[in-house]
């Protein structure tokens, strides 16, 4: 479905550029697993999402909230290799820093 939309928009089927971010969400129902994000003081789950420049979702992971943004982004790249196999660049905010993070992402998307 995403590939069809991208082609109709005059783009290649698969994106080469992704934007990655995470969102902590309070979990009101009983979940089998949930964590605590001390920085945001939220108990619940975290959504890690990779979108293209059109905002179309190419990968999503839901984790406990205690998983860092960096760890979630690495999980996305490792688990969604088929969807992200043409990605050469990833844009993310300051929560995704460090040489080990950059190296892990590079290894996952290469």
mmCIF file of N, CA and C in Angstrom:
data_model
loop_
_atom_site.group_PDB
_atom_site.id
_atom_site.type_symbol
_atom_site.label_atom_id
_atom_site.label_comp_id
_atom_site.label_asym_id
_atom_site.label_seq_id
_atom_site.Cartn_x
_atom_site.Cartn_y
_atom_site.Cartn_z
ATOM 1 N N UNK A 1 0.816 -1.184 0.000
ATOM 2 C CA UNK A 1 0.000 0.000 0.000
ATOM 3 C C UNK A 1 0.872 1.265 0.000
ATOM 4 N N UNK A 2 1.912 1.269 0.831
ATOM 5 C CA UNK A 2 2.805 2.426 0.893
ATOM 6 C C UNK A 2 3.531 2.598 -0.436
ATOM 7 N N UNK A 3 3.980 1.478 -1.006
ATOM 8 C CA UNK A 3 4.693 1.547 -2.284
ATOM 9 C C UNK A 3 3.802 2.131 -3.377
ATOM 10 N N UNK A 4 2.541 1.729 -3.406
ATOM 11 C CA UNK A 4 1.596 2.251 -4.399
ATOM 12 C C UNK A 4 1.415 3.751 -4.227
ATOM 13 N N UNK A 5 1.225 4.193 -3.001
ATOM 14 C CA UNK A 5 1.053 5.624 -2.732
ATOM 15 C C UNK A 5 2.292 6.401 -3.158
ATOM 16 N N UNK A 6 3.470 5.868 -2.830
ATOM 17 C CA UNK A 6 4.714 6.563 -3.187
ATOM 18 C C UNK A 6 4.852 6.678 -4.709
ATOM 19 N N UNK A 7 4.515 5.601 -5.433
ATOM 20 C CA UNK A 7 4.596 5.639 -6.895
ATOM 21 C C UNK A 7 3.615 6.648 -7.478
ATOM 22 N N UNK A 8 2.405 6.698 -6.936
ATOM 23 C CA UNK A 8 1.410 7.660 -7.409
ATOM 24 C C UNK A 8 1.847 9.090 -7.129
ATOM 25 N N UNK A 9 2.673 9.260 -6.110
ATOM 26 C CA UNK A 9 3.191 10.579 -5.747
ATOM 27 C C UNK A 9 4.455 10.915 -6.543
ATOM 28 N N UNK A 10 4.844 10.025 -7.465
ATOM 29 C CA UNK A 10 6.011 10.276 -8.302
ATOM 30 C C UNK A 10 7.334 9.950 -7.630
ATOM 31 N N UNK A 11 7.301 9.114 -6.621
ATOM 32 C CA UNK A 11 8.515 8.741 -5.897
ATOM 33 C C UNK A 11 8.851 7.275 -6.156
ATOM 34 N N UNK A 12 10.067 6.885 -5.755
ATOM 35 C CA UNK A 12 10.454 5.483 -5.844
ATOM 36 C C UNK A 12 9.629 4.675 -4.851
ATOM 37 N N UNK A 13 9.502 3.352 -5.128
ATOM 38 C CA UNK A 13 8.701 2.489 -4.261
ATOM 39 C C UNK A 13 9.189 2.502 -2.816
ATOM 40 N N UNK A 14 10.493 2.442 -2.643
ATOM 41 C CA UNK A 14 11.052 2.392 -1.295
ATOM 42 C C UNK A 14 11.821 3.666 -0.997
ATOM 43 N N UNK A 15 11.694 4.129 0.228
ATOM 44 C CA UNK A 15 12.346 5.363 0.635
ATOM 45 C C UNK A 15 13.832 5.148 0.904
ATOM 46 N N UNK A 16 14.614 6.195 0.719
ATOM 47 C CA UNK A 16 16.029 6.147 1.075
ATOM 48 C C UNK A 16 16.299 7.026 2.291
ATOM 49 N N UNK A 17 15.250 7.685 2.791
ATOM 50 C CA UNK A 17 15.386 8.629 3.900
ATOM 51 C C UNK A 17 14.264 8.397 4.903
ATOM 52 N N UNK A 18 14.614 8.189 6.157
ATOM 53 C CA UNK A 18 13.608 7.979 7.203
ATOM 54 C C UNK A 18 13.800 8.957 8.349
ATOM 55 N N UNK A 19 12.711 9.272 8.994
ATOM 56 C CA UNK A 19 12.707 10.081 10.205
ATOM 57 C C UNK A 19 12.259 9.147 11.322
ATOM 58 N N UNK A 20 13.055 9.071 12.389
ATOM 59 C CA UNK A 20 12.771 8.153 13.486
ATOM 60 C C UNK A 20 12.516 8.952 14.758
ATOM 61 N N UNK A 21 11.479 8.574 15.486
ATOM 62 C CA UNK A 21 11.198 9.201 16.775
ATOM 63 C C UNK A 21 10.450 8.208 17.656
ATOM 64 N N UNK A 22 10.331 8.569 18.926
ATOM 65 C CA UNK A 22 9.646 7.709 19.887
ATOM 66 C C UNK A 22 8.686 8.536 20.722
ATOM 67 N N UNK A 23 7.655 7.877 21.211
ATOM 68 C CA UNK A 23 6.653 8.548 22.033
ATOM 69 C C UNK A 23 6.283 7.634 23.195
ATOM 70 N N UNK A 24 6.447 8.152 24.412
ATOM 71 C CA UNK A 24 6.023 7.420 25.608
ATOM 72 C C UNK A 24 4.531 7.625 25.801
ATOM 73 N N UNK A 25 3.831 6.543 26.123
ATOM 74 C CA UNK A 25 2.377 6.593 26.237
ATOM 75 C C UNK A 25 1.955 5.926 27.542
ATOM 76 N N UNK A 26 1.102 6.611 28.291
ATOM 77 C CA UNK A 26 0.555 5.999 29.501
ATOM 78 C C UNK A 26 -0.319 4.829 29.095
ATOM 79 N N UNK A 27 -0.179 3.762 29.802
ATOM 80 C CA UNK A 27 -0.941 2.560 29.510
ATOM 81 C C UNK A 27 -2.002 2.389 30.586
ATOM 82 N N UNK A 28 -3.250 2.579 30.225
ATOM 83 C CA UNK A 28 -4.323 2.512 31.211
ATOM 84 C C UNK A 28 -4.832 1.097 31.426
ATOM 85 N N UNK A 29 -4.680 0.229 30.423
ATOM 86 C CA UNK A 29 -5.137 -1.136 30.598
ATOM 87 C C UNK A 29 -3.990 -1.984 31.093
ATOM 88 N N UNK A 30 -4.335 -3.119 31.595
ATOM 89 C CA UNK A 30 -3.331 -4.021 32.131
ATOM 90 C C UNK A 30 -2.545 -4.620 30.975
ATOM 91 N N UNK A 31 -1.270 -4.330 30.960
ATOM 92 C CA UNK A 31 -0.396 -4.880 29.928
ATOM 93 C C UNK A 31 0.468 -5.961 30.559
ATOM 94 N N UNK A 32 0.862 -6.938 29.764
ATOM 95 C CA UNK A 32 1.714 -7.990 30.307
ATOM 96 C C UNK A 32 3.066 -7.419 30.712
ATOM 97 N N UNK A 33 3.526 -6.404 29.991
ATOM 98 C CA UNK A 33 4.780 -5.742 30.320
ATOM 99 C C UNK A 33 4.620 -4.248 30.153
ATOM 100 N N UNK A 34 5.131 -3.507 31.109
ATOM 101 C CA UNK A 34 5.229 -2.068 30.953
ATOM 102 C C UNK A 34 6.380 -1.589 31.807
ATOM 103 N N UNK A 35 6.913 -0.436 31.479
ATOM 104 C CA UNK A 35 8.070 0.084 32.192
ATOM 105 C C UNK A 35 7.806 1.483 32.690
ATOM 106 N N UNK A 36 8.880 2.138 33.148
ATOM 107 C CA UNK A 36 8.758 3.493 33.674
ATOM 108 C C UNK A 36 9.824 4.363 33.034
ATOM 109 N N UNK A 37 9.413 5.460 32.408
ATOM 110 C CA UNK A 37 10.317 6.435 31.802
ATOM 111 C C UNK A 37 10.529 7.535 32.832
ATOM 112 N N UNK A 38 11.666 7.496 33.529
ATOM 113 C CA UNK A 38 11.928 8.457 34.601
ATOM 114 C C UNK A 38 12.030 9.880 34.073
ATOM 115 N N UNK A 39 12.545 10.039 32.863
ATOM 116 C CA UNK A 39 12.681 11.376 32.281
ATOM 117 C C UNK A 39 11.343 12.046 32.041
ATOM 118 N N UNK A 40 10.364 11.274 31.628
ATOM 119 C CA UNK A 40 9.039 11.828 31.333
ATOM 120 C C UNK A 40 8.013 11.481 32.404
ATOM 121 N N UNK A 41 8.458 10.724 33.418
ATOM 122 C CA UNK A 41 7.574 10.308 34.515
ATOM 123 C C UNK A 41 6.304 9.632 33.992
ATOM 124 N N UNK A 42 6.512 8.682 33.090
ATOM 125 C CA UNK A 42 5.403 7.957 32.466
ATOM 126 C C UNK A 42 5.593 6.464 32.702
ATOM 127 N N UNK A 43 4.541 5.813 33.110
ATOM 128 C CA UNK A 43 4.534 4.366 33.233
ATOM 129 C C UNK A 43 3.686 3.823 32.094
ATOM 130 N N UNK A 44 4.259 2.935 31.288
ATOM 131 C CA UNK A 44 3.473 2.400 30.178
ATOM 132 C C UNK A 44 4.313 1.820 29.071
ATOM 133 N N UNK A 45 4.011 2.244 27.840
ATOM 134 C CA UNK A 45 4.671 1.715 26.652
ATOM 135 C C UNK A 45 5.296 2.855 25.851
ATOM 136 N N UNK A 46 6.146 2.479 24.907
ATOM 137 C CA UNK A 46 6.770 3.474 24.038
ATOM 138 C C UNK A 46 6.625 3.012 22.597
ATOM 139 N N UNK A 47 6.232 3.951 21.728
ATOM 140 C CA UNK A 47 6.119 3.671 20.293
ATOM 141 C C UNK A 47 7.344 4.250 19.600
ATOM 142 N N UNK A 48 8.050 3.415 18.865
ATOM 143 C CA UNK A 48 9.203 3.834 18.066
ATOM 144 C C UNK A 48 8.751 3.749 16.613
ATOM 145 N N UNK A 49 8.840 4.858 15.895
ATOM 146 C CA UNK A 49 8.259 4.916 14.552
ATOM 147 C C UNK A 49 9.271 5.475 13.558
ATOM 148 N N UNK A 50 9.333 4.866 12.379
ATOM 149 C CA UNK A 50 10.148 5.363 11.269
ATOM 150 C C UNK A 50 9.204 5.734 10.133
ATOM 151 N N UNK A 51 9.254 6.996 9.710
ATOM 152 C CA UNK A 51 8.394 7.481 8.627
ATOM 153 C C UNK A 51 9.250 8.052 7.508
ATOM 154 N N UNK A 52 8.647 8.175 6.312
ATOM 155 C CA UNK A 52 9.342 8.845 5.214
ATOM 156 C C UNK A 52 8.973 10.327 5.223
ATOM 157 N N UNK A 53 9.413 11.064 4.220
ATOM 158 C CA UNK A 53 9.158 12.508 4.186
ATOM 159 C C UNK A 53 7.695 12.852 3.944
ATOM 160 N N UNK A 54 6.896 11.866 3.534
ATOM 161 C CA UNK A 54 5.448 12.066 3.396
ATOM 162 C C UNK A 54 4.711 11.758 4.693
ATOM 163 N N UNK A 55 5.438 11.257 5.699
ATOM 164 C CA UNK A 55 4.810 10.867 6.954
ATOM 165 C C UNK A 55 4.246 9.460 6.939
ATOM 166 N N UNK A 56 4.542 8.710 5.895
ATOM 167 C CA UNK A 56 4.064 7.327 5.798
ATOM 168 C C UNK A 56 4.917 6.429 6.686
ATOM 169 N N UNK A 57 4.279 5.599 7.480
ATOM 170 C CA UNK A 57 4.994 4.727 8.409
ATOM 171 C C UNK A 57 5.620 3.563 7.649
ATOM 172 N N UNK A 58 6.932 3.387 7.848
ATOM 173 C CA UNK A 58 7.658 2.283 7.227
ATOM 174 C C UNK A 58 8.049 1.215 8.240
ATOM 175 N N UNK A 59 8.107 1.590 9.516
ATOM 176 C CA UNK A 59 8.430 0.626 10.564
ATOM 177 C C UNK A 59 7.920 1.152 11.898
ATOM 178 N N UNK A 60 7.475 0.233 12.732
ATOM 179 C CA UNK A 60 7.006 0.611 14.069
ATOM 180 C C UNK A 60 7.331 -0.514 15.041
ATOM 181 N N UNK A 61 7.762 -0.140 16.214
ATOM 182 C CA UNK A 61 8.022 -1.078 17.301
ATOM 183 C C UNK A 61 7.352 -0.530 18.547
ATOM 184 N N UNK A 62 6.727 -1.385 19.303
ATOM 185 C CA UNK A 62 6.149 -0.997 20.587
ATOM 186 C C UNK A 62 6.919 -1.749 21.662
ATOM 187 N N UNK A 63 7.467 -0.990 22.615
ATOM 188 C CA UNK A 63 8.274 -1.581 23.680
ATOM 189 C C UNK A 63 7.784 -1.069 25.029
ATOM 190 N N UNK A 64 8.376 -1.598 26.074
ATOM 191 C CA UNK A 64 8.140 -1.009 27.382
ATOM 192 C C UNK A 64 8.805 0.359 27.378
ATOM 193 N N UNK A 65 8.310 1.254 28.196
ATOM 194 C CA UNK A 65 8.756 2.643 28.159
ATOM 195 C C UNK A 65 10.199 2.812 28.655
ATOM 196 N N UNK A 66 10.726 1.824 29.362
ATOM 197 C CA UNK A 66 12.095 1.946 29.856
ATOM 198 C C UNK A 66 13.150 1.647 28.791
ATOM 199 N N UNK A 67 12.753 1.210 27.604
ATOM 200 C CA UNK A 67 13.683 1.043 26.479
ATOM 201 C C UNK A 67 14.019 2.438 25.956
ATOM 202 N N UNK A 68 15.307 2.732 25.802
ATOM 203 C CA UNK A 68 15.702 4.070 25.358
ATOM 204 C C UNK A 68 15.324 4.292 23.899
ATOM 205 N N UNK A 69 15.265 5.553 23.509
ATOM 206 C CA UNK A 69 14.989 5.893 22.110
ATOM 207 C C UNK A 69 16.034 5.256 21.205
ATOM 208 N N UNK A 70 17.295 5.294 21.633
ATOM 209 C CA UNK A 70 18.380 4.703 20.838
ATOM 210 C C UNK A 70 18.157 3.208 20.629
ATOM 211 N N UNK A 71 17.861 2.485 21.717
ATOM 212 C CA UNK A 71 17.641 1.037 21.613
ATOM 213 C C UNK A 71 16.449 0.721 20.711
ATOM 214 N N UNK A 72 15.395 1.516 20.814
ATOM 215 C CA UNK A 72 14.214 1.313 19.976
ATOM 216 C C UNK A 72 14.505 1.533 18.505
ATOM 217 N N UNK A 73 15.292 2.561 18.199
ATOM 218 C CA UNK A 73 15.654 2.840 16.804
ATOM 219 C C UNK A 73 16.505 1.714 16.229
ATOM 220 N N UNK A 74 17.412 1.198 17.031
ATOM 221 C CA UNK A 74 18.243 0.081 16.575
ATOM 222 C C UNK A 74 17.365 -1.142 16.322
ATOM 223 N N UNK A 75 16.402 -1.402 17.212
ATOM 224 C CA UNK A 75 15.466 -2.520 17.014
ATOM 225 C C UNK A 75 14.687 -2.366 15.714
ATOM 226 N N UNK A 76 14.223 -1.154 15.439
ATOM 227 C CA UNK A 76 13.488 -0.903 14.190
ATOM 228 C C UNK A 76 14.346 -1.279 12.991
ATOM 229 N N UNK A 77 15.580 -0.797 12.981
ATOM 230 C CA UNK A 77 16.458 -1.051 11.828
ATOM 231 C C UNK A 77 16.822 -2.520 11.699
ATOM 232 N N UNK A 78 16.984 -3.218 12.819
ATOM 233 C CA UNK A 78 17.335 -4.635 12.772
ATOM 234 C C UNK A 78 16.145 -5.516 12.390
ATOM 235 N N UNK A 79 14.960 -5.182 12.850
ATOM 236 C CA UNK A 79 13.790 -6.038 12.636
ATOM 237 C C UNK A 79 13.032 -5.744 11.350
ATOM 238 N N UNK A 80 13.240 -4.586 10.772
ATOM 239 C CA UNK A 80 12.493 -4.212 9.572
ATOM 240 C C UNK A 80 13.437 -4.021 8.382
ATOM 241 N N UNK A 81 14.389 -4.922 8.240
ATOM 242 C CA UNK A 81 15.387 -4.799 7.178
ATOM 243 C C UNK A 81 14.761 -4.845 5.789
ATOM 244 N N UNK A 82 13.718 -5.630 5.610
ATOM 245 C CA UNK A 82 13.085 -5.725 4.289
ATOM 246 C C UNK A 82 12.424 -4.404 3.899
ATOM 247 N N UNK A 83 11.756 -3.782 4.850
ATOM 248 C CA UNK A 83 11.070 -2.514 4.594
ATOM 249 C C UNK A 83 12.056 -1.363 4.435
ATOM 250 N N UNK A 84 13.156 -1.422 5.178
ATOM 251 C CA UNK A 84 14.114 -0.308 5.206
ATOM 252 C C UNK A 84 15.388 -0.603 4.416
ATOM 253 N N UNK A 85 15.350 -1.589 3.530
ATOM 254 C CA UNK A 85 16.589 -1.999 2.865
ATOM 255 C C UNK A 85 17.187 -0.956 1.928
ATOM 256 N N UNK A 86 16.425 0.026 1.483
ATOM 257 C CA UNK A 86 16.953 1.079 0.605
ATOM 258 C C UNK A 86 17.330 2.351 1.375
ATOM 259 N N UNK A 87 17.108 2.363 2.685
ATOM 260 C CA UNK A 87 17.390 3.555 3.497
ATOM 261 C C UNK A 87 18.897 3.765 3.615
ATOM 262 N N UNK A 88 19.318 4.986 3.293
ATOM 263 C CA UNK A 88 20.728 5.353 3.423
ATOM 264 C C UNK A 88 20.931 6.466 4.438
ATOM 265 N N UNK A 89 19.857 7.176 4.793
ATOM 266 C CA UNK A 89 19.943 8.279 5.756
ATOM 267 C C UNK A 89 18.772 8.219 6.725
ATOM 268 N N UNK A 90 19.078 8.493 7.997
ATOM 269 C CA UNK A 90 18.047 8.542 9.033
ATOM 270 C C UNK A 90 18.195 9.846 9.794
ATOM 271 N N UNK A 91 17.086 10.562 9.944
ATOM 272 C CA UNK A 91 17.057 11.812 10.704
ATOM 273 C C UNK A 91 16.420 11.531 12.059
ATOM 274 N N UNK A 92 17.077 11.985 13.123
ATOM 275 C CA UNK A 92 16.521 11.810 14.464
ATOM 276 C C UNK A 92 16.955 12.974 15.344
ATOM 277 N N UNK A 93 16.302 13.122 16.498
ATOM 278 C CA UNK A 93 16.605 14.255 17.371
ATOM 279 C C UNK A 93 17.777 13.946 18.309
ATOM 280 N N UNK A 94 18.039 14.857 19.236
ATOM 281 C CA UNK A 94 19.184 14.752 20.134
ATOM 282 C C UNK A 94 19.153 13.580 21.088
ATOM 283 N N UNK A 95 18.013 12.918 21.234
ATOM 284 C CA UNK A 95 17.934 11.739 22.092
ATOM 285 C C UNK A 95 18.622 10.523 21.501
ATOM 286 N N UNK A 96 19.041 10.630 20.265
ATOM 287 C CA UNK A 96 19.675 9.518 19.553
ATOM 288 C C UNK A 96 21.126 9.876 19.258
ATOM 289 N N UNK A 97 21.936 9.993 20.293
ATOM 290 C CA UNK A 97 23.309 10.440 20.093
ATOM 291 C C UNK A 97 24.308 9.347 20.423
ATOM 292 N N UNK A 98 25.539 9.620 20.086
ATOM 293 C CA UNK A 98 26.632 8.741 20.455
ATOM 294 C C UNK A 98 27.174 7.945 19.294
ATOM 295 N N UNK A 99 28.494 7.750 19.304
ATOM 296 C CA UNK A 99 29.136 7.001 18.215
ATOM 297 C C UNK A 99 28.678 5.548 18.152
ATOM 298 N N UNK A 100 28.411 4.924 19.294
ATOM 299 C CA UNK A 100 27.968 3.526 19.255
ATOM 300 C C UNK A 100 26.582 3.412 18.623
ATOM 301 N N UNK A 101 25.728 4.422 18.845
ATOM 302 C CA UNK A 101 24.405 4.428 18.213
ATOM 303 C C UNK A 101 24.554 4.559 16.703
ATOM 304 N N UNK A 102 25.345 5.522 16.272
ATOM 305 C CA UNK A 102 25.546 5.740 14.835
ATOM 306 C C UNK A 102 26.114 4.484 14.175
ATOM 307 N N UNK A 103 27.064 3.835 14.829
ATOM 308 C CA UNK A 103 27.668 2.623 14.277
ATOM 309 C C UNK A 103 26.647 1.487 14.210
ATOM 310 N N UNK A 104 25.831 1.343 15.245
ATOM 311 C CA UNK A 104 24.806 0.289 15.260
ATOM 312 C C UNK A 104 23.787 0.486 14.146
ATOM 313 N N UNK A 105 23.375 1.725 13.921
ATOM 314 C CA UNK A 105 22.423 2.024 12.844
ATOM 315 C C UNK A 105 23.061 1.745 11.490
ATOM 316 N N UNK A 106 24.302 2.185 11.331
ATOM 317 C CA UNK A 106 25.012 1.967 10.063
ATOM 318 C C UNK A 106 25.094 0.471 9.752
ATOM 319 N N UNK A 107 25.433 -0.329 10.746
ATOM 320 C CA UNK A 107 25.520 -1.780 10.548
ATOM 321 C C UNK A 107 24.153 -2.378 10.208
ATOM 322 N N UNK A 108 23.109 -1.864 10.824
ATOM 323 C CA UNK A 108 21.766 -2.406 10.597
ATOM 324 C C UNK A 108 21.231 -2.073 9.211
ATOM 325 N N UNK A 109 21.541 -0.869 8.689
ATOM 326 C CA UNK A 109 20.976 -0.494 7.388
ATOM 327 C C UNK A 109 21.908 -0.787 6.219
ATOM 328 N N UNK A 110 23.136 -1.194 6.490
ATOM 329 C CA UNK A 110 24.060 -1.540 5.393
ATOM 330 C C UNK A 110 23.879 -2.967 4.951
#
